[in-house]
mmCIF file of C-alpha atoms in Angstrom:
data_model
loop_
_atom_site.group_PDB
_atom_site.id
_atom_site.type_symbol
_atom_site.label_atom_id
_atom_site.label_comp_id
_atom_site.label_asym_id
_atom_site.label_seq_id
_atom_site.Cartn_x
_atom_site.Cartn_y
_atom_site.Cartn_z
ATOM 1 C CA UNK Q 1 5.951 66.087 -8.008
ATOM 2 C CA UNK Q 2 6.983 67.244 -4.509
ATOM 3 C CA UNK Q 3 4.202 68.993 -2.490
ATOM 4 C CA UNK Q 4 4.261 70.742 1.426
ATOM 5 C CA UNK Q 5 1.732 69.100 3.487
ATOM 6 C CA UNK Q 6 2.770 69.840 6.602
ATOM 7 C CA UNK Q 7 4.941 71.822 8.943
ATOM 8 C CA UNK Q 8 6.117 70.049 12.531
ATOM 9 C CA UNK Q 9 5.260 72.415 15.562
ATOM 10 C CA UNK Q 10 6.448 71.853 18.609
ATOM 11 C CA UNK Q 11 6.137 68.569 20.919
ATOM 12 C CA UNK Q 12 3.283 67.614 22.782
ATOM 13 C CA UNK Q 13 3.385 65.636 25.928
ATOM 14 C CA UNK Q 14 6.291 63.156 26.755
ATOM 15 C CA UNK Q 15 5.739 60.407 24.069
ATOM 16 C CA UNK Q 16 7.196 61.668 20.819
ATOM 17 C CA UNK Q 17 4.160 63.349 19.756
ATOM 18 C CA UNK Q 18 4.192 66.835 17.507
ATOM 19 C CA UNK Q 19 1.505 68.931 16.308
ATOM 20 C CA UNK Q 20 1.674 69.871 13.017
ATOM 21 C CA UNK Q 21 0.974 73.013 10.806
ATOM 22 C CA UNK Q 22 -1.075 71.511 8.371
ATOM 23 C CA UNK Q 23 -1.148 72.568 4.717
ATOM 24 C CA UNK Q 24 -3.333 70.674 2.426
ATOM 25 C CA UNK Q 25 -6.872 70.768 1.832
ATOM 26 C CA UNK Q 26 -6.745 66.939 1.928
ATOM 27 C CA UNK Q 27 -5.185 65.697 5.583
ATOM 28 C CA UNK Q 28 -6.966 62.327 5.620
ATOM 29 C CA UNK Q 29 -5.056 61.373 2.148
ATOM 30 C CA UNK Q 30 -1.935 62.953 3.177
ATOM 31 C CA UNK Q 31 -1.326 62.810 6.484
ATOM 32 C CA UNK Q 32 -2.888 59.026 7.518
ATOM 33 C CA UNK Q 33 -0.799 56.523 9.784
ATOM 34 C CA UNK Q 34 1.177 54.823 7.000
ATOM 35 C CA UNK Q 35 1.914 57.800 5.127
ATOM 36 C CA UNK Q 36 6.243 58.296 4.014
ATOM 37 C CA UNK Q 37 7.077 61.553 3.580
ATOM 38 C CA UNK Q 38 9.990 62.917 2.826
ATOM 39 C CA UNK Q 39 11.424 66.271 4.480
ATOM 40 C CA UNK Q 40 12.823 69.366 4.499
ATOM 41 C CA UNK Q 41 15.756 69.210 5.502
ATOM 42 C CA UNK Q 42 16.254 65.903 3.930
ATOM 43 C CA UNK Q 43 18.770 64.785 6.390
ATOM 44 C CA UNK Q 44 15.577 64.577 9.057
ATOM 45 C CA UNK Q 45 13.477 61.941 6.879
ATOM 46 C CA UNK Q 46 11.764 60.607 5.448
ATOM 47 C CA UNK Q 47 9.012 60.299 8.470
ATOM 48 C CA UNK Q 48 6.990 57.346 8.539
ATOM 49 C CA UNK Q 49 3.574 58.727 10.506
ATOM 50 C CA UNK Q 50 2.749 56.026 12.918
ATOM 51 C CA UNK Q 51 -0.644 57.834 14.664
ATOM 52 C CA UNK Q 52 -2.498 60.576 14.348
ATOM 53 C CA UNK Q 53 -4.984 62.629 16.484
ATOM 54 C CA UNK Q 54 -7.000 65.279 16.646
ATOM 55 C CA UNK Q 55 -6.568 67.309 20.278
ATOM 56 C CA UNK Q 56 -8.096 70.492 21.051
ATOM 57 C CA UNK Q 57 -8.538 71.087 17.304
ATOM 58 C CA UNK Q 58 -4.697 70.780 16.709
ATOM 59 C CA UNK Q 59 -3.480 67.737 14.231
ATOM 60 C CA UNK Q 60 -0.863 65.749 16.577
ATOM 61 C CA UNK Q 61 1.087 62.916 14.450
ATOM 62 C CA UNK Q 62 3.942 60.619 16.115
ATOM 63 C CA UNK Q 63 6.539 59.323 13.758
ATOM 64 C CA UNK Q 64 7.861 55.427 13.635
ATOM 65 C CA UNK Q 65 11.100 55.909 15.999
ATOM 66 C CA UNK Q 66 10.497 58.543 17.538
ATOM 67 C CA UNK Q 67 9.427 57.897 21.047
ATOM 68 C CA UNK Q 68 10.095 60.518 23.668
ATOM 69 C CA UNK Q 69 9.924 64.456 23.466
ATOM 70 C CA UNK Q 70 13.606 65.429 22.597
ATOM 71 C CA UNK Q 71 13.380 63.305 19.750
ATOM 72 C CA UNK Q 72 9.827 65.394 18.678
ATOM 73 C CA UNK Q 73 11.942 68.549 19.606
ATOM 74 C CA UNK Q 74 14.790 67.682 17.278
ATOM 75 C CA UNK Q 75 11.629 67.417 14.196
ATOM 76 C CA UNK Q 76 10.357 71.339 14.982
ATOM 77 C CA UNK Q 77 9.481 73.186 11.921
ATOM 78 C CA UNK Q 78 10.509 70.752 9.544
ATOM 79 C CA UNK Q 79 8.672 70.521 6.037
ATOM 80 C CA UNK Q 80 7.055 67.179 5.677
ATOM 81 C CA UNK Q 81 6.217 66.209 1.909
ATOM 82 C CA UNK Q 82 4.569 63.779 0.103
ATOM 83 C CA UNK Q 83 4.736 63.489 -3.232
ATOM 84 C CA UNK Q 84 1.993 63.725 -6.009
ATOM 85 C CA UNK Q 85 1.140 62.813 -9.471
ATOM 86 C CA UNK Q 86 0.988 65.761 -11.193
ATOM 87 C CA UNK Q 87 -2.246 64.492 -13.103
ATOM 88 C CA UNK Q 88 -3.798 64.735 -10.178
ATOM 89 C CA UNK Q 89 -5.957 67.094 -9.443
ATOM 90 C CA UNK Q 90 -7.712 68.082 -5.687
ATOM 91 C CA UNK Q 91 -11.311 67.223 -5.076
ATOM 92 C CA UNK Q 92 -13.196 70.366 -5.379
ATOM 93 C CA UNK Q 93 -13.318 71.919 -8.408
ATOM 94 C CA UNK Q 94 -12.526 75.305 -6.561
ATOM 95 C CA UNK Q 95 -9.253 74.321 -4.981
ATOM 96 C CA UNK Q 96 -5.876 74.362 -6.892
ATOM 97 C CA UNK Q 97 -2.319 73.028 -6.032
ATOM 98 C CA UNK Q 98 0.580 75.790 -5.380
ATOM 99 C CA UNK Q 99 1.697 74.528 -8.521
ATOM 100 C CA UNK Q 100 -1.301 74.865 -10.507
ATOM 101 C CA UNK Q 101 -0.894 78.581 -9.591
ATOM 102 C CA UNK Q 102 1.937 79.682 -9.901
ATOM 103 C CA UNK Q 103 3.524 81.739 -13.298
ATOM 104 C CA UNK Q 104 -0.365 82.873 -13.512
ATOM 105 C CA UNK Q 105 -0.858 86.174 -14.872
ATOM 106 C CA UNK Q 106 -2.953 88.072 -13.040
ATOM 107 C CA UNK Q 107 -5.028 90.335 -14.576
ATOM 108 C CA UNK Q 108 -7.866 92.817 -13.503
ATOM 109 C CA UNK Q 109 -11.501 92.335 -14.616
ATOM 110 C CA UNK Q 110 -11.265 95.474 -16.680
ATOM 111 C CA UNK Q 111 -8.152 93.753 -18.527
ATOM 112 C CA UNK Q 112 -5.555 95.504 -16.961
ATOM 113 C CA UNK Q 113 -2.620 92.957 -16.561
ATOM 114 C CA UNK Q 114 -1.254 93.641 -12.807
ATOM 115 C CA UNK Q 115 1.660 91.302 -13.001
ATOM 116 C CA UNK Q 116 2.498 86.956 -12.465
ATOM 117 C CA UNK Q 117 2.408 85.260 -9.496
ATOM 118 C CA UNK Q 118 6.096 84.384 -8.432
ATOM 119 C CA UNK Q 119 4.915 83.073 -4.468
ATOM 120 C CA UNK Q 120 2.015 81.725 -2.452
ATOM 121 C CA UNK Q 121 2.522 82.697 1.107
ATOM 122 C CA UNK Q 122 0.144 80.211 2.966
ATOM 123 C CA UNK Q 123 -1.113 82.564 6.289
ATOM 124 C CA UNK Q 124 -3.493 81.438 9.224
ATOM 125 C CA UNK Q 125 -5.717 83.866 8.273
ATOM 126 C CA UNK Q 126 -5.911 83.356 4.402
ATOM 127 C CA UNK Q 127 -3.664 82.586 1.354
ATOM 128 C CA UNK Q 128 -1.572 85.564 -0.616
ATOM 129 C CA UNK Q 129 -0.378 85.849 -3.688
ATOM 130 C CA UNK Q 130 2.985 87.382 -4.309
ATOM 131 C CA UNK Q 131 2.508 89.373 -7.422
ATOM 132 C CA UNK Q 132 5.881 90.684 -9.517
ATOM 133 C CA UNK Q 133 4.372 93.383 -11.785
ATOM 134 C CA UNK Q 134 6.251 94.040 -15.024
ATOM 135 C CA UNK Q 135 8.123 96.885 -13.443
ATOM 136 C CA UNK Q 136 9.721 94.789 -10.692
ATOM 137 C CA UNK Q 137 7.963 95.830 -8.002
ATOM 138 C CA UNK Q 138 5.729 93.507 -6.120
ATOM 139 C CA UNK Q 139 2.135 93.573 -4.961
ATOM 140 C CA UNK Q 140 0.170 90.701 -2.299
ATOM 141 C CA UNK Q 141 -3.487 90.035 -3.531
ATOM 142 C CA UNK Q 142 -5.467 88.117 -1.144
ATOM 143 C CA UNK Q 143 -6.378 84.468 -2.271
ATOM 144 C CA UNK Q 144 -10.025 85.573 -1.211
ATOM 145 C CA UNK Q 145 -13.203 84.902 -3.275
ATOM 146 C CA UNK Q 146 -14.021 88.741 -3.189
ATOM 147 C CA UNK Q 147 -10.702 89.377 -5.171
ATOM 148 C CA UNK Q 148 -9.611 86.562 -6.869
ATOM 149 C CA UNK Q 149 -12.817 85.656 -9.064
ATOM 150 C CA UNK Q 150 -11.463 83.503 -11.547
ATOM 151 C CA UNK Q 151 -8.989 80.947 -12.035
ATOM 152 C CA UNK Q 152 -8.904 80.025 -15.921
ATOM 153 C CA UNK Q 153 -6.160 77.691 -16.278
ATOM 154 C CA UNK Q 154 -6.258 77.027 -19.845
ATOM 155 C CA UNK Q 155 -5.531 80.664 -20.301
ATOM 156 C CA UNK Q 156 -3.249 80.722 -17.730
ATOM 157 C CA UNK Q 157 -4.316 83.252 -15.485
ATOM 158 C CA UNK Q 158 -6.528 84.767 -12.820
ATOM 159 C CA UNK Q 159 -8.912 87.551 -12.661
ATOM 160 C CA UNK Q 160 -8.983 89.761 -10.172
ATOM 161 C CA UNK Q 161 -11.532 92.673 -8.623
ATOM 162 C CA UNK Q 162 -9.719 94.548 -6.424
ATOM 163 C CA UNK Q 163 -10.704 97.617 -3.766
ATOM 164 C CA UNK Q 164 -9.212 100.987 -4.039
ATOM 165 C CA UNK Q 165 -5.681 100.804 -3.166
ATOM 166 C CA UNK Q 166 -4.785 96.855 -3.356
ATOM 167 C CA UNK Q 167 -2.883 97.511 -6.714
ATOM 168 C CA UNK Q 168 -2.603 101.248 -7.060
ATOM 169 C CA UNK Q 169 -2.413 104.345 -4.837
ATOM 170 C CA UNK Q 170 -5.615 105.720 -5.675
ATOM 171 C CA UNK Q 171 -7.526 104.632 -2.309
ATOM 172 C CA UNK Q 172 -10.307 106.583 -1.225
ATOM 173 C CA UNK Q 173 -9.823 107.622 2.379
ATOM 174 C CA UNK Q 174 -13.611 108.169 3.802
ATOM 175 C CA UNK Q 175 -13.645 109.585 7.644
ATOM 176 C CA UNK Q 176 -16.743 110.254 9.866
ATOM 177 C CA UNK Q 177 -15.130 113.726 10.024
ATOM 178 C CA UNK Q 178 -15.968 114.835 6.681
ATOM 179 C CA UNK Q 179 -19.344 114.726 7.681
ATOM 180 C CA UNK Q 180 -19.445 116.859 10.976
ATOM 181 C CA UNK Q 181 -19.523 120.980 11.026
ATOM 182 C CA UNK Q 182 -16.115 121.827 11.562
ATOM 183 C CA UNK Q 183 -17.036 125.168 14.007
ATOM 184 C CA UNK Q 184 -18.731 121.806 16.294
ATOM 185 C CA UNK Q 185 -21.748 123.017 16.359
ATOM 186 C CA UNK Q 186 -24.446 120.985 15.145
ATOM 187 C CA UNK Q 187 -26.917 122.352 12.544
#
């Protein structure tokens, strides 16, 4: 099986090298010098990574034949991916594979089914799940601990607490100015 790893940034300095976008848990197995991966668009790869550094908390890699900046120009946002058993399972027991995830049905801790995960939209900030509900619509739910409190893969799907107003309309709106005399005087 075919997973993302990584996504090329731009160039960095004069040599060939690229920083890289990286997305897996596990960028010592994946992305080591040695490492094939295959890309997307095909027509770029596969890479062979030659190096790899860490610089100003950025992951740079350079790539066997590629030696000077346009050629690490010509790589920008391409998909690098390395492929997986799909046995194989990641490290901690609290981290799951796109894969592993996806067609869940997500359900609310009161046992309200919300809908099945159709995407995972990997953010800087934090992982969302794209959510069609059974009417079509979608909904995003945070991939956060606070929300998402299980993941039973056996039964295929993942529990979810969520605030006022993630999955419905019923948010409670709470101002500072409910409080206050509305004349401004104080009492």
């Amino acid at each position: 099986m075919q997973l993302v790893v990584a996504r090329i940034g731009r160039a960095h300095g004069i040599k060939g090298e690229v920083t890289v976008e990286v997305r897996t848990d596990e960028p010592e197995l994946r992305l080591g010098p040695g490492a094939v991966l295959a890309t997307d668009p095909a027509s770029t790869g596969p890479l062979t990574i030659e190096t790899g550094r860490v610089h100003s908390g950025r992951l740079l890699l350079r790539f066997e034949g590629v030696r000077d900046r346009t050629g690490a120009e010509a790589l920008r946002n391409t998909l690098l991916i390395a492929e997986v058993d799909p046995e194989e399972l990641p490290e901690d027991e609290d981290e799951y594979y796109d894969h592993q995830l996806m067609d869940l049905d997500i359900v609310t801790k009161d046992g309200i089914e919300v809908g099945r995960i159709t995407e995972i939209s990997h953010l800087p900030s934090q992982d969302l799940f794209i959510v069609e509900r059974p009417d079509g619509s979608e909904v995003m739910i945070p991939f956060v601990e606070a929300i998402v409190t299980e993941i039973d893969l056996e039964e295929q799907r993942a529990i979810i607490d969520p605030p006022p107003g993630l999955i419905d309309d019923r948010a409670e709106i709470v101002s500072a100015r409910d409080d206050e005399d509305p004349s401004g005087d104080e009492a």
